[in-house]
Tab-separated table of C-alpha atoms in Angstrom:
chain	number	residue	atom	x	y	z
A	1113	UNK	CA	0.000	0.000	0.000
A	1114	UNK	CA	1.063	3.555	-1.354
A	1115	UNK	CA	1.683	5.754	2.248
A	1116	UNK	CA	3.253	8.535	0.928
A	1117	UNK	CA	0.580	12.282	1.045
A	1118	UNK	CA	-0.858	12.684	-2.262
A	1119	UNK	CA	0.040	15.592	-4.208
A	1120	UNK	CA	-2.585	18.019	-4.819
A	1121	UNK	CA	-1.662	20.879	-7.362
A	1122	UNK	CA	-3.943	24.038	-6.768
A	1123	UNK	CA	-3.647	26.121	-9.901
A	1124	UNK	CA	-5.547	29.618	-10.580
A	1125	UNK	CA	-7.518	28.642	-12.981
A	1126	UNK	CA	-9.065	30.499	-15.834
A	1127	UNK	CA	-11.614	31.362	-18.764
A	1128	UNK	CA	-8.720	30.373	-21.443
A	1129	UNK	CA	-8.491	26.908	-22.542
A	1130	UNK	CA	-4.854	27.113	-23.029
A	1131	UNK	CA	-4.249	27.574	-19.153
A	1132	UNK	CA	-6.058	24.228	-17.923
A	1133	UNK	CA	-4.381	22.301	-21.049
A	1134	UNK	CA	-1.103	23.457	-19.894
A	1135	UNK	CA	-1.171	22.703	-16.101
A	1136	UNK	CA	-2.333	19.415	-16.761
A	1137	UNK	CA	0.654	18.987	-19.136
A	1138	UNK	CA	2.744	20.506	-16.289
A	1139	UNK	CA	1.590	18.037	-13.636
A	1140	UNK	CA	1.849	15.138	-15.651
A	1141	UNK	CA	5.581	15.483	-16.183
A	1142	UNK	CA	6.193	15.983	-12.456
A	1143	UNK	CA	3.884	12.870	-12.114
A	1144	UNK	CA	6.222	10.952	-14.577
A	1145	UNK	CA	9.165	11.784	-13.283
A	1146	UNK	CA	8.015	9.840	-9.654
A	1147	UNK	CA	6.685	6.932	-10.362
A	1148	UNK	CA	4.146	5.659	-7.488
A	1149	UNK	CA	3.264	8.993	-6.252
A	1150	UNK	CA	0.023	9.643	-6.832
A	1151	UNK	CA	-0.954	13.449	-8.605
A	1152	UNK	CA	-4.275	15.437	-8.676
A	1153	UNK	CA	-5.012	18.678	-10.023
A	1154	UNK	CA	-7.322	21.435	-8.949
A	1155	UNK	CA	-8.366	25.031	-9.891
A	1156	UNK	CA	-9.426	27.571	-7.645
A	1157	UNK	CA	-11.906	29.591	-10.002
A	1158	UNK	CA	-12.961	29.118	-13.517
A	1159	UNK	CA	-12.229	25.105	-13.994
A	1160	UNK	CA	-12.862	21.549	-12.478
A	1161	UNK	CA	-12.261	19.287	-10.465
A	1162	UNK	CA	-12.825	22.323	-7.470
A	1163	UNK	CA	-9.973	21.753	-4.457
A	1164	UNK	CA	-13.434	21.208	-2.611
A	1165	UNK	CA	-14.325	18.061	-5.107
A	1166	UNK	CA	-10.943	16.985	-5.303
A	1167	UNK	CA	-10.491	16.948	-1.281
A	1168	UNK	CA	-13.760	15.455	-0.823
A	1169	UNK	CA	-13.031	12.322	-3.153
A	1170	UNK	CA	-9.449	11.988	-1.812
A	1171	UNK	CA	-11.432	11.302	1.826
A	1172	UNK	CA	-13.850	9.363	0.508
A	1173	UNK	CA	-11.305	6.991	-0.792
A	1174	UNK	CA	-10.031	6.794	2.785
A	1175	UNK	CA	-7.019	9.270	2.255
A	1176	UNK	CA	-5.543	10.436	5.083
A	1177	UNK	CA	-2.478	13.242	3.797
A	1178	UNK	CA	-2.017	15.478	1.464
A	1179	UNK	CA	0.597	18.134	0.461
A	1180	UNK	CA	-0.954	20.936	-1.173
A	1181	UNK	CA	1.012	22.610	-3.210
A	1182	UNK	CA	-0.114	25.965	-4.901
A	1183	UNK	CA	0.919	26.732	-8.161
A	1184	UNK	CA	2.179	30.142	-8.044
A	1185	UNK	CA	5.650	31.609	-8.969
A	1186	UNK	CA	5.261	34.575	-5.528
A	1187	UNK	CA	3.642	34.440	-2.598
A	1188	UNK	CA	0.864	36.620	-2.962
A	1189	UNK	CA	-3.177	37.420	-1.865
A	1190	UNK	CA	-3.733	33.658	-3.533
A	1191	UNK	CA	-1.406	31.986	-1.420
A	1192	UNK	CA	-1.759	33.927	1.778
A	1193	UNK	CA	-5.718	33.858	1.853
A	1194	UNK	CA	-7.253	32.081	-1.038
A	1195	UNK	CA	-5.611	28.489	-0.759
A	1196	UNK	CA	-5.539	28.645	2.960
A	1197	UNK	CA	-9.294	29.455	2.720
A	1198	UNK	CA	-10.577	26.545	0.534
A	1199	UNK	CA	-7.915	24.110	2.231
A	1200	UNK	CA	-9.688	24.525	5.635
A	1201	UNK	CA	-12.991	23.985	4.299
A	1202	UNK	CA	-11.569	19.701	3.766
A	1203	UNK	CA	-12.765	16.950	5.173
A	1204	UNK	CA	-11.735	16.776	8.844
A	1205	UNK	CA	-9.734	13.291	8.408
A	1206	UNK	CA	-7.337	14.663	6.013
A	1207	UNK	CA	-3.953	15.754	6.858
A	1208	UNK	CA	-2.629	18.526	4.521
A	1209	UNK	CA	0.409	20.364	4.128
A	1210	UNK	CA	0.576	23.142	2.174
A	1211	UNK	CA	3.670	23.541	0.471
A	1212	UNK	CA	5.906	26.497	-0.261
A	1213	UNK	CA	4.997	28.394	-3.906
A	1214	UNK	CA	7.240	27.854	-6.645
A	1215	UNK	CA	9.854	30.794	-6.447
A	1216	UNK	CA	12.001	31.712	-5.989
A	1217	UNK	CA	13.877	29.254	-7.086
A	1218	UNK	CA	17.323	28.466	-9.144
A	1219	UNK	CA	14.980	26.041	-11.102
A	1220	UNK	CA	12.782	29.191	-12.736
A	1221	UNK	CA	15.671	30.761	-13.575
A	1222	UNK	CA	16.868	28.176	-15.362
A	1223	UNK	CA	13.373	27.252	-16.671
A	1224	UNK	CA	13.361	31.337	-18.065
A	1225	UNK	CA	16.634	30.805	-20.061
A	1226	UNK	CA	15.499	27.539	-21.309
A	1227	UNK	CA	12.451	29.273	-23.129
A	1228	UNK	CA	14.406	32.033	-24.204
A	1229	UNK	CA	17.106	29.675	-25.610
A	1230	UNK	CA	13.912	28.057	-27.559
A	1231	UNK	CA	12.433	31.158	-29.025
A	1232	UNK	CA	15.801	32.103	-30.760
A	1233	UNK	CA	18.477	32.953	-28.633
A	1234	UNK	CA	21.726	31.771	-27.771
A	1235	UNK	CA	24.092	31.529	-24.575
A	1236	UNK	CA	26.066	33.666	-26.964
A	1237	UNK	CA	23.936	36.413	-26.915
A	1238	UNK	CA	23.859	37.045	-23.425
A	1239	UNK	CA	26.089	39.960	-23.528
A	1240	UNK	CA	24.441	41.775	-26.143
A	1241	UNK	CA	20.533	40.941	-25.414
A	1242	UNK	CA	18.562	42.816	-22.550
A	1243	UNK	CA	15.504	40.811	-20.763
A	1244	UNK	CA	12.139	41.732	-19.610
A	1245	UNK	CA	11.168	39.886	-17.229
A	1246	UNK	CA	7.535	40.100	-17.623
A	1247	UNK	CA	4.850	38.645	-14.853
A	1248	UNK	CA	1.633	38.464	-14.425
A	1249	UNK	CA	1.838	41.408	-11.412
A	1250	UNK	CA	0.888	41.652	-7.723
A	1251	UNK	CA	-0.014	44.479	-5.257
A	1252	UNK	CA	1.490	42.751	-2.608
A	1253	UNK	CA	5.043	44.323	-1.814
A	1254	UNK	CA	6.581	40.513	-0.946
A	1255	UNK	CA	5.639	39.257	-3.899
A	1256	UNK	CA	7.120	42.308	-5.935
A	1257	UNK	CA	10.347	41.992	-4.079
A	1258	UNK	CA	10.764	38.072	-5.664
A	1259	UNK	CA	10.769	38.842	-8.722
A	1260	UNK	CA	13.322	41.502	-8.552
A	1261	UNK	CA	15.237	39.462	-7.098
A	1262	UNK	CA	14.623	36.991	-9.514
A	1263	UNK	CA	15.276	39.722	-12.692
A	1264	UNK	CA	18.527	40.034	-10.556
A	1265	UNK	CA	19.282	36.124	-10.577
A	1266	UNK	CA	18.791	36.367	-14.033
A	1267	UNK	CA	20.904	39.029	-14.810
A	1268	UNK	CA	23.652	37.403	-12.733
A	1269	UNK	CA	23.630	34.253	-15.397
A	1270	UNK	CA	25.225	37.026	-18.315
A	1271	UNK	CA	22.318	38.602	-19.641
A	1272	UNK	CA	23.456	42.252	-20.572
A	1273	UNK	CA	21.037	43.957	-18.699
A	1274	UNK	CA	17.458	42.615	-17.181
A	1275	UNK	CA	14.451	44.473	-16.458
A	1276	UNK	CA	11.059	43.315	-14.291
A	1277	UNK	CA	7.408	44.112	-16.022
A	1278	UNK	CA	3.802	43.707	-14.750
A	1279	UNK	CA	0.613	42.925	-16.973
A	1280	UNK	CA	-1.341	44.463	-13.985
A	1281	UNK	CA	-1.559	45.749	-10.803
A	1282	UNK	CA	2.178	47.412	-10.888
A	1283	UNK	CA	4.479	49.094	-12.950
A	1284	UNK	CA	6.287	48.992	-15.134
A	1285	UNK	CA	4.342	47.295	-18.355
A	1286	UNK	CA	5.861	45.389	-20.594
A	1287	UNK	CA	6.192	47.894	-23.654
A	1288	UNK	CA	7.449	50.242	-21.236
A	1289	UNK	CA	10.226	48.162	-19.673
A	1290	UNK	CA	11.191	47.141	-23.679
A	1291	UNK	CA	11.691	50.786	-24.454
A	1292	UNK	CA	14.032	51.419	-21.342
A	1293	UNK	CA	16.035	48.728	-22.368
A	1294	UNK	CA	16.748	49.750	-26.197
A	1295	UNK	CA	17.708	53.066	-24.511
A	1296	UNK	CA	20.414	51.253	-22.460
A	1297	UNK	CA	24.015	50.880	-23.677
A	1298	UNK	CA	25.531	47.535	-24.907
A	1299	UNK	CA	22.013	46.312	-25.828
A	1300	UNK	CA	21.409	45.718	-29.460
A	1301	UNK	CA	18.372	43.516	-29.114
A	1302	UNK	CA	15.637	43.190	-26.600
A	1303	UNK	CA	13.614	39.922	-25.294
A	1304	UNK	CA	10.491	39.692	-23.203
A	1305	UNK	CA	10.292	36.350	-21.243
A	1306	UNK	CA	7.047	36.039	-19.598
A	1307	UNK	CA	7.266	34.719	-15.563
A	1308	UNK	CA	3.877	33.331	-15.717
A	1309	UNK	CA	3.113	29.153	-16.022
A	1310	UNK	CA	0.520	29.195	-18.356
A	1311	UNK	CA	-1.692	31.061	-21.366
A	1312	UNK	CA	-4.018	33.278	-20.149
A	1313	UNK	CA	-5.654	36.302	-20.375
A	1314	UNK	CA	-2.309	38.472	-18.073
A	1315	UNK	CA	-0.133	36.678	-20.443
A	1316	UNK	CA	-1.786	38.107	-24.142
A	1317	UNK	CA	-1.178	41.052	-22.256
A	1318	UNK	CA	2.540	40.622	-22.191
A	1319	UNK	CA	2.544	39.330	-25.631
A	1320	UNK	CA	0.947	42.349	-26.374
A	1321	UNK	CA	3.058	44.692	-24.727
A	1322	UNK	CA	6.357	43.046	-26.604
A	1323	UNK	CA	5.481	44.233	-30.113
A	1324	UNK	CA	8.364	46.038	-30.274
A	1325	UNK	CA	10.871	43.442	-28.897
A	1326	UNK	CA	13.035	41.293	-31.032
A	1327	UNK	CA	12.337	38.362	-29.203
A	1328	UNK	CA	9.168	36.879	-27.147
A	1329	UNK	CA	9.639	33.838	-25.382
A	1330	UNK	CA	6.605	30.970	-24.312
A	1331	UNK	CA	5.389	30.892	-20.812
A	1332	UNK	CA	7.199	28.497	-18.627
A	1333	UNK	CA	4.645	25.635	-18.968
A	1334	UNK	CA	5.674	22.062	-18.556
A	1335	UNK	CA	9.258	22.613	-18.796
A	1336	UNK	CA	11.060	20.127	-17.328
A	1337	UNK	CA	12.630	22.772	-14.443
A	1338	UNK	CA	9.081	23.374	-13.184
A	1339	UNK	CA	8.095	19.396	-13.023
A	1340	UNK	CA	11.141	18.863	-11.079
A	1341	UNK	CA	10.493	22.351	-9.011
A	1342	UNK	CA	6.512	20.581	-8.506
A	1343	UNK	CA	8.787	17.301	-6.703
A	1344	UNK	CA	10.872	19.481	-5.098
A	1345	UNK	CA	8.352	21.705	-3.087
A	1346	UNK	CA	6.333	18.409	-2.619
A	1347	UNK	CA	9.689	16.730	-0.692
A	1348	UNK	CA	10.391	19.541	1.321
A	1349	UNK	CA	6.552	19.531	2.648
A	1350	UNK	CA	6.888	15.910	3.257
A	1351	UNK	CA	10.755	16.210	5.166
A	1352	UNK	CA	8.947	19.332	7.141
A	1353	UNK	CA	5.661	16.893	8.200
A	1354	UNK	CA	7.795	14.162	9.173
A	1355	UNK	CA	10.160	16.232	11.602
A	1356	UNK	CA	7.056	18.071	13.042
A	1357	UNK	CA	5.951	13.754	14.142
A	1358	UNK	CA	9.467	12.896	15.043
A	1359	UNK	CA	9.487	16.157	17.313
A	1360	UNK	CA	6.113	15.100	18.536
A	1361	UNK	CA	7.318	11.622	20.144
């Protein structure tokens, strides 16, 4: 019998298609890559299963733990309030963990290079090539402190000069962070790499916005950084569960 918590993946959710499709895609590479562990999805708005329905199968099936782990790149209002919200409204004979959101993390990083690399670029043309670092955008002040640090990280890797955007909620926009960077010296082309996991509406926005880049890289998606990120946060819930029993006896 399978002991280990289940993973339950608690993604936004929205109206587009394209975001469902690609979290599912997402989850089942992490679920490849660890054989035996058993994977669910969930959305918090807009799609099914509901964390709700997912939780209240899971104890109906006599589950007893579960790490859930929300898919988000900062922690922001949705991880704060939202998640913790729906996550108390379970079925009182499950155990959950929730897990630490994605970033930062080395892994995106990589994962942001990886897509850039993909839509054109070259290791190369670090030295030469400024980078937007567009996401989707957050009023909260931790969550805008992450990704600078993140733009930061990724400048660190070579990139002549890096520059954070927001599709909402905070400023700079996209179009306005690719115009500061053609005015900047040594760069002589200019790529906006979106810091969001999947299609949606925030991310046409930065698509929008980098008209007048020479390069526009995919959302992160089911890169193989972020399936391996998905294990990663999932492990260090688990270690963190099992020292809170071991303290306990």
């Amino acid at each position: 019998m399978n002991h280990r918590p289940v993973l339950l993946v608690i993604a936004h959710g929205s109206r587009d298609p394209r975001h469902a499709a690609t979290v599912q895609a997402l989850v089942r590479r992490a679920g490849a890559l660890r054989p035996g562990l058993r994977v669910e999805t969930a959305f918090l708005d807009f799609n099914l299963p509901s964390v709700t329905g997912v939780l209240d199968r899971l104890a109906a099936e006599g589950v007893r733990d579960v790490v859930a782990l929300p898919l988000l790149l900062t922690r922001a209002f949705h991880a704060k309030a939202d998640v913790p919200a729906v996550l108390r409204q379970a079925p009182a004979s499950l155990r959950i963990r929730q897990a630490e959101v994605l970033g930062p993390s080395p892994l995106l990083v990589a994962a942001v290079e990886r897509r850039l690399y993909e839509a054109g670029l070259a290791p190369g043309d670090k030295s030469a090539t400024g980078v937007v670092l567009a996401s989707a955008g957050s009023t909260d002040p931790e969550a805008i402190a992450v990704i600078a640090e993140t733009a930061r990280e990724l400048r660190r890797t070579g990139w002549c000069s890096v520059r954070p955007a927001f599709a909402s909620a905070s400023l700079p926009r996209t179009e306005d962070a690719v115009r500061a960077l053609r005015a900047e010296p040594g760069v002589r082309r200019v790529a906006v790499a979106p810091y969001v996991i999947a299609p949606g509406r925030l991310p046409d926005r930065i698509a929008a916005g980098a008209a007048e880049a020479d390069v526009l890289a995919d959302v992160l998606g089911p890169s193989p950084e972020l399936a391996r990120l998905l294990l990663a946060r999932y492990d260090g819930a688990t270690r963190a569960a099992e020292r809170v029993t071991a303290a306990a006896v």
